[in-house]
């Protein structure tokens, strides 16, 4: 059997290696357009920031090492330019010599990935405007910074690549402006959860311009000027464009393969395309979302690797199936970590899914053991089925582990209450006897059973005008004096029983504390005394992060512009 693989990185290389492990006799050739195979896309931003200093570290295999281990003919700087599915041949262009030749296959696997989106706006091809996808792109950006002595950079796009690039350019000492057309960066997070990320970027000296579309570029005396749609201009020594990716599927389209969203390749759960003996995997394919069951594009290394393995299994005569992607992802942002799995509130609302949400701010490990940090967890579950729909976590230590536990629970289609029962590893340096994931389960159980009712940040404006609502802050007078939400009256939780006369029995009681724990205790005291009461999800800490960020974003936009 002769197998040709197009694209030699995440999906392609993993397919090739798996196939060899299953079949010692298959003849496997892998064509890769760039100069490297099996490179670490995910590590590229860290080379720019000199966190990874040895460029060899970026490539996990060379064509030689891949041949030695797997007997795969990996041809770099070779682009597959045409597929003749009827005759089962591909046309390949040697990019060093310009020579073209044909190669035949029994099975063809396409893993061409996704290319950086470049909008058709004036000046887009300017010489100091970069995109980041390959090792070559990375070296080009790094060399430019070093050789030109660039002092400033504008990063356009606040997705994973944009944020990682901004952080790493800042790490190199550049003045960095990050422009994002949406009102927030990191679309995997909801607006309330992302405030912490915005604040962190500003604290680290990155100028954040949200809700700003770029209309074009101009070269002005060696500087690149980004012209914003609102008439403002940002001038810097270089621009990194990271406004998203689109499936790199012109080859597949030319060959007549069935395509879906944004020209992605349509595949079934065996990774077979619409054309016999052609498989496709990775960023180039349309997948089914594990939660919504809708068609989607999700560009992540884990799914690409798994799909490559599944395609190899099926080529070797097995029966492996891909069960969908849930979008589990994690990102390092300076010393912070943000992670998500499943869907967020924005998506749930847009799909009309009836959900409940909980927001909690537990410590990463036992409070009495030094070094614990607060993380914010937001978790959504479906109202009727109680199935977990998704989670977002922003914090420091232990964010990755909690998101992975919840991601696993989602895969196992567990109900949210099951999180309370998970037996998770505990010793003081790592967790608490009630792990944050267990805590999320307890809170959900209380919500479902009606023991506790919640209210949310978005309810506050209406509540402040509601004459039948009594707003109660149960923190200490000192904490209250440091800052509190408008209209809230301070009665510390430990004084509640003695001062119960101050709580009007004919009103609904809305209770807030710092993290949501003391207010939970207060709502239980009040409920047991017959009050109708509600606990604020996320606590004052969460509230103040959102409020502070609102103020910061307004002032950043008004004073951070080069007119
Ligand atoms: P790729 O790995 O992109 O490989 C496709 C290859 O195909 C390319 O090298 C391309 O040159 C080659 N090719 C295309 N067309 C042809 C052709 N006609 N002939 C020959 N060769 C061709 N994902 C995560 O999960 N976590 C992360 O932290 C993360 N960080 C990332 C950081 C960056 C800077 C980038 C760019 C991506 C990151 N990703 C991350 C995404 C992840 O790298 C991709 O989802 C994954 O690599 C997709 O695998 P793939 O095989 O589909 O495509």
Short mmCIF file of N, CA, C and O and ligand atoms in Angstrom, two decimals, residues 5-13 31-34 36 39-46 78-81 111-114 132-134 160-161 164 245 248 251 281-284 298-305 328-330, ligand 1:
data_model
loop_
_atom_site.label_atom_id
_atom_site.label_comp_id
_atom_site.label_asym_id
_atom_site.label_seq_id
_atom_site.Cartn_x
_atom_site.Cartn_y
_atom_site.Cartn_z
N UNK A 5 0.92 11.64 2.32
CA UNK A 5 0.37 12.56 3.31
C UNK A 5 0.77 13.97 2.93
O UNK A 5 1.95 14.24 2.65
N UNK A 6 -0.19 14.87 2.90
CA UNK A 6 0.07 16.27 2.55
C UNK A 6 0.06 17.08 3.85
O UNK A 6 -0.98 17.18 4.52
N UNK A 7 1.20 17.67 4.19
CA UNK A 7 1.32 18.41 5.45
C UNK A 7 1.99 17.53 6.49
O UNK A 7 1.49 16.46 6.81
N UNK A 8 3.13 17.99 6.97
CA UNK A 8 3.94 17.11 7.84
C UNK A 8 4.07 17.61 9.27
O UNK A 8 5.14 17.49 9.87
N UNK A 9 2.98 18.17 9.80
CA UNK A 9 3.11 18.67 11.17
C UNK A 9 2.15 17.89 12.09
O UNK A 9 2.21 16.67 12.12
N UNK A 10 1.24 18.57 12.77
CA UNK A 10 0.48 17.89 13.83
C UNK A 10 -0.30 16.68 13.31
O UNK A 10 -0.02 15.53 13.69
N UNK A 11 -1.26 16.91 12.43
CA UNK A 11 -2.09 15.81 11.95
C UNK A 11 -1.33 14.87 11.03
O UNK A 11 -1.44 13.65 11.14
N UNK A 12 -0.55 15.45 10.11
CA UNK A 12 0.16 14.65 9.10
C UNK A 12 1.21 13.75 9.71
O UNK A 12 1.24 12.53 9.44
N UNK A 13 2.07 14.31 10.56
CA UNK A 13 3.16 13.52 11.13
C UNK A 13 2.60 12.47 12.08
O UNK A 13 3.11 11.35 12.15
N UNK A 31 4.63 14.96 2.19
CA UNK A 31 5.09 16.20 1.56
C UNK A 31 4.77 17.40 2.44
O UNK A 31 3.64 17.54 2.91
N UNK A 32 5.77 18.23 2.66
CA UNK A 32 5.59 19.40 3.52
C UNK A 32 6.14 20.63 2.79
O UNK A 32 7.29 20.65 2.36
N UNK A 33 5.28 21.64 2.68
CA UNK A 33 5.63 22.86 1.94
C UNK A 33 6.73 23.68 2.62
O UNK A 33 7.59 24.24 1.97
N UNK A 34 6.68 23.74 3.95
CA UNK A 34 7.70 24.54 4.65
C UNK A 34 9.00 23.75 4.73
O UNK A 34 9.09 22.64 4.23
N UNK A 36 10.34 22.51 7.38
CA UNK A 36 10.43 21.71 8.61
C UNK A 36 9.24 20.77 8.73
O UNK A 36 8.13 21.11 8.30
N UNK A 39 6.98 20.34 13.46
CA UNK A 39 7.45 21.44 14.31
C UNK A 39 6.39 21.82 15.33
O UNK A 39 5.21 21.47 15.20
N UNK A 40 6.87 22.51 16.36
CA UNK A 40 6.00 22.80 17.50
C UNK A 40 5.33 24.15 17.30
O UNK A 40 5.75 25.15 17.86
N UNK A 41 4.23 24.17 16.51
CA UNK A 41 3.51 25.43 16.27
C UNK A 41 3.27 26.15 17.59
O UNK A 41 3.43 27.37 17.70
N UNK A 42 2.87 25.34 18.57
CA UNK A 42 2.44 25.92 19.84
C UNK A 42 3.60 26.58 20.59
O UNK A 42 3.39 27.40 21.47
N UNK A 43 4.82 26.20 20.23
CA UNK A 43 5.98 26.79 20.89
C UNK A 43 6.52 28.02 20.18
O UNK A 43 7.39 28.73 20.73
N UNK A 44 6.02 28.30 18.97
CA UNK A 44 6.61 29.37 18.16
C UNK A 44 6.63 30.73 18.86
O UNK A 44 7.67 31.42 18.84
N UNK A 45 5.53 31.16 19.50
CA UNK A 45 5.58 32.49 20.13
C UNK A 45 6.68 32.60 21.19
O UNK A 45 7.23 33.68 21.41
N UNK A 46 7.00 31.46 21.82
CA UNK A 46 7.98 31.49 22.91
C UNK A 46 9.42 31.60 22.41
O UNK A 46 10.31 31.95 23.15
N UNK A 78 8.42 20.81 -0.40
CA UNK A 78 7.68 20.18 -1.50
C UNK A 78 6.20 20.47 -1.29
O UNK A 78 5.64 20.11 -0.25
N UNK A 79 5.59 21.13 -2.28
CA UNK A 79 4.18 21.47 -2.16
C UNK A 79 3.35 20.60 -3.11
O UNK A 79 3.68 20.48 -4.29
N UNK A 80 2.30 20.01 -2.58
CA UNK A 80 1.38 19.27 -3.44
C UNK A 80 0.45 20.31 -4.07
O UNK A 80 -0.24 21.04 -3.37
N UNK A 81 0.47 20.41 -5.40
CA UNK A 81 -0.27 21.48 -6.07
C UNK A 81 -1.51 20.98 -6.79
O UNK A 81 -2.35 21.78 -7.22
N UNK A 111 -3.53 16.97 5.47
CA UNK A 111 -3.46 17.66 6.75
C UNK A 111 -2.78 19.02 6.53
O UNK A 111 -1.71 19.31 7.08
N UNK A 112 -3.38 19.85 5.67
CA UNK A 112 -2.71 21.10 5.29
C UNK A 112 -2.87 22.24 6.29
O UNK A 112 -2.30 23.31 6.10
N UNK A 113 -3.68 22.01 7.36
CA UNK A 113 -3.78 23.03 8.40
C UNK A 113 -4.60 24.24 8.01
O UNK A 113 -5.44 24.19 7.10
N UNK A 114 -4.35 25.33 8.72
CA UNK A 114 -5.10 26.57 8.50
C UNK A 114 -4.12 27.72 8.30
O UNK A 114 -3.05 27.73 8.89
N UNK A 132 2.00 34.69 11.82
CA UNK A 132 2.76 33.66 12.52
C UNK A 132 2.08 32.30 12.38
O UNK A 132 1.00 32.07 12.92
N UNK A 133 2.72 31.44 11.60
CA UNK A 133 2.18 30.09 11.45
C UNK A 133 3.30 29.04 11.46
O UNK A 133 3.18 28.00 12.07
N UNK A 134 4.39 29.35 10.74
CA UNK A 134 5.44 28.34 10.57
C UNK A 134 6.72 28.74 11.29
O UNK A 134 6.84 29.87 11.80
N UNK A 160 -5.67 33.39 20.72
CA UNK A 160 -4.52 32.72 21.35
C UNK A 160 -3.20 33.24 20.78
O UNK A 160 -2.31 33.61 21.53
N UNK A 161 -3.09 33.23 19.45
CA UNK A 161 -1.81 33.59 18.84
C UNK A 161 -1.48 35.06 19.12
O UNK A 161 -0.34 35.39 19.48
N UNK A 164 -0.43 35.47 22.83
CA UNK A 164 0.89 34.89 23.10
C UNK A 164 1.99 35.72 22.44
O UNK A 164 3.07 35.93 23.02
N UNK A 245 -7.67 32.25 11.74
CA UNK A 245 -7.17 31.35 10.70
C UNK A 245 -8.34 30.83 9.88
O UNK A 245 -9.47 30.82 10.33
N UNK A 248 -6.75 25.83 5.12
CA UNK A 248 -5.89 25.99 3.94
C UNK A 248 -6.26 24.90 2.93
O UNK A 248 -5.57 23.89 2.80
N UNK A 251 -6.23 23.34 -2.38
CA UNK A 251 -5.90 22.08 -3.06
C UNK A 251 -7.11 21.14 -3.05
O UNK A 251 -7.49 20.58 -4.09
N UNK A 281 -7.62 15.56 7.90
CA UNK A 281 -7.56 15.71 9.36
C UNK A 281 -7.09 17.12 9.73
O UNK A 281 -6.56 17.85 8.88
N UNK A 282 -7.26 17.48 10.98
CA UNK A 282 -6.65 18.70 11.51
C UNK A 282 -7.47 19.96 11.28
O UNK A 282 -8.69 19.92 11.06
N UNK A 283 -6.77 21.09 11.29
CA UNK A 283 -7.42 22.40 11.18
C UNK A 283 -8.20 22.57 9.89
O UNK A 283 -9.05 23.46 9.79
N UNK A 284 -7.89 21.76 8.89
CA UNK A 284 -8.54 21.93 7.58
C UNK A 284 -9.92 21.31 7.53
O UNK A 284 -10.66 21.54 6.58
N UNK A 298 -12.56 24.09 14.79
CA UNK A 298 -11.82 24.32 16.03
C UNK A 298 -10.37 23.93 15.76
O UNK A 298 -10.08 22.77 15.48
N UNK A 299 -9.49 24.93 15.80
CA UNK A 299 -8.09 24.69 15.44
C UNK A 299 -7.26 24.44 16.70
O UNK A 299 -6.84 25.39 17.36
N UNK A 300 -7.05 23.20 17.01
CA UNK A 300 -6.25 22.85 18.18
C UNK A 300 -5.39 21.64 17.88
O UNK A 300 -5.77 20.77 17.09
N UNK A 301 -4.24 21.58 18.55
CA UNK A 301 -3.27 20.52 18.26
C UNK A 301 -3.77 19.14 18.69
O UNK A 301 -3.53 18.15 17.99
N UNK A 302 -4.44 19.06 19.84
CA UNK A 302 -4.91 17.76 20.34
C UNK A 302 -5.83 17.08 19.34
O UNK A 302 -5.59 15.93 18.93
N UNK A 303 -6.90 17.77 18.92
CA UNK A 303 -7.80 17.16 17.93
C UNK A 303 -7.07 16.77 16.63
O UNK A 303 -7.31 15.69 16.08
N UNK A 304 -6.14 17.61 16.15
CA UNK A 304 -5.42 17.29 14.90
C UNK A 304 -4.63 15.99 15.06
O UNK A 304 -4.64 15.12 14.19
N UNK A 305 -3.94 15.87 16.20
CA UNK A 305 -3.16 14.66 16.44
C UNK A 305 -4.05 13.42 16.53
O UNK A 305 -3.74 12.37 15.96
N UNK A 328 -11.35 22.09 24.36
CA UNK A 328 -10.61 22.28 25.62
C UNK A 328 -9.29 22.98 25.32
O UNK A 328 -8.51 22.51 24.49
N UNK A 329 -9.06 24.10 25.97
CA UNK A 329 -7.86 24.87 25.65
C UNK A 329 -7.35 25.60 26.88
O UNK A 329 -8.11 25.86 27.82
N UNK A 330 -6.08 25.92 26.85
CA UNK A 330 -5.46 26.60 27.98
C UNK A 330 -4.41 27.55 27.43
O UNK A 330 -3.81 27.29 26.39
P1 LIG B 1 -0.44 22.20 10.79
O1 LIG B 1 0.15 21.67 12.03
O2 LIG B 1 -0.52 23.67 10.62
O3 LIG B 1 0.33 21.56 9.58
C1 LIG B 1 -0.06 21.82 8.26
C2 LIG B 1 1.17 21.79 7.39
O4 LIG B 1 0.76 21.52 6.08
C3 LIG B 1 1.89 23.14 7.33
O5 LIG B 1 3.21 23.00 7.82
C4 LIG B 1 1.86 23.51 5.86
O6 LIG B 1 3.10 24.06 5.44
C5 LIG B 1 1.62 22.18 5.19
N1 LIG B 1 0.93 22.28 3.89
C6 LIG B 1 -0.22 22.95 3.62
N2 LIG B 1 -0.58 22.78 2.35
C7 LIG B 1 0.36 21.99 1.79
C8 LIG B 1 0.54 21.48 0.48
N3 LIG B 1 -0.32 21.72 -0.49
N4 LIG B 1 1.63 20.71 0.26
C9 LIG B 1 2.53 20.44 1.25
N5 LIG B 1 2.39 20.91 2.50
C10 LIG B 1 1.32 21.67 2.78
N6 LIG B 1 -3.02 24.48 19.44
C11 LIG B 1 -3.16 24.04 20.71
O7 LIG B 1 -3.91 23.09 20.94
N7 LIG B 1 -2.46 24.62 21.73
C12 LIG B 1 -1.60 25.66 21.53
O8 LIG B 1 -0.97 26.15 22.48
C13 LIG B 1 -1.46 26.15 20.20
N8 LIG B 1 -0.62 27.18 19.95
C14 LIG B 1 -0.46 27.59 18.64
C15 LIG B 1 0.42 28.63 18.38
C16 LIG B 1 0.62 29.07 17.08
C17 LIG B 1 1.57 30.21 16.83
C18 LIG B 1 -0.07 28.44 16.01
C19 LIG B 1 0.16 28.88 14.60
C20 LIG B 1 -0.95 27.41 16.26
C21 LIG B 1 -1.16 26.98 17.58
N9 LIG B 1 -2.05 25.94 17.88
C22 LIG B 1 -2.20 25.51 19.18
C23 LIG B 1 -2.85 25.30 16.82
C24 LIG B 1 -2.20 24.00 16.39
O9 LIG B 1 -0.86 24.22 16.09
C25 LIG B 1 -2.96 23.48 15.18
O10 LIG B 1 -4.29 23.24 15.56
C26 LIG B 1 -2.36 22.19 14.63
O11 LIG B 1 -1.00 22.35 14.32
C27 LIG B 1 -3.13 21.75 13.39
O12 LIG B 1 -2.52 20.66 12.81
P2 LIG B 1 -2.63 20.40 11.24
O13 LIG B 1 -1.85 19.18 10.97
O14 LIG B 1 -4.03 20.48 10.84
O15 LIG B 1 -1.92 21.66 10.60
#
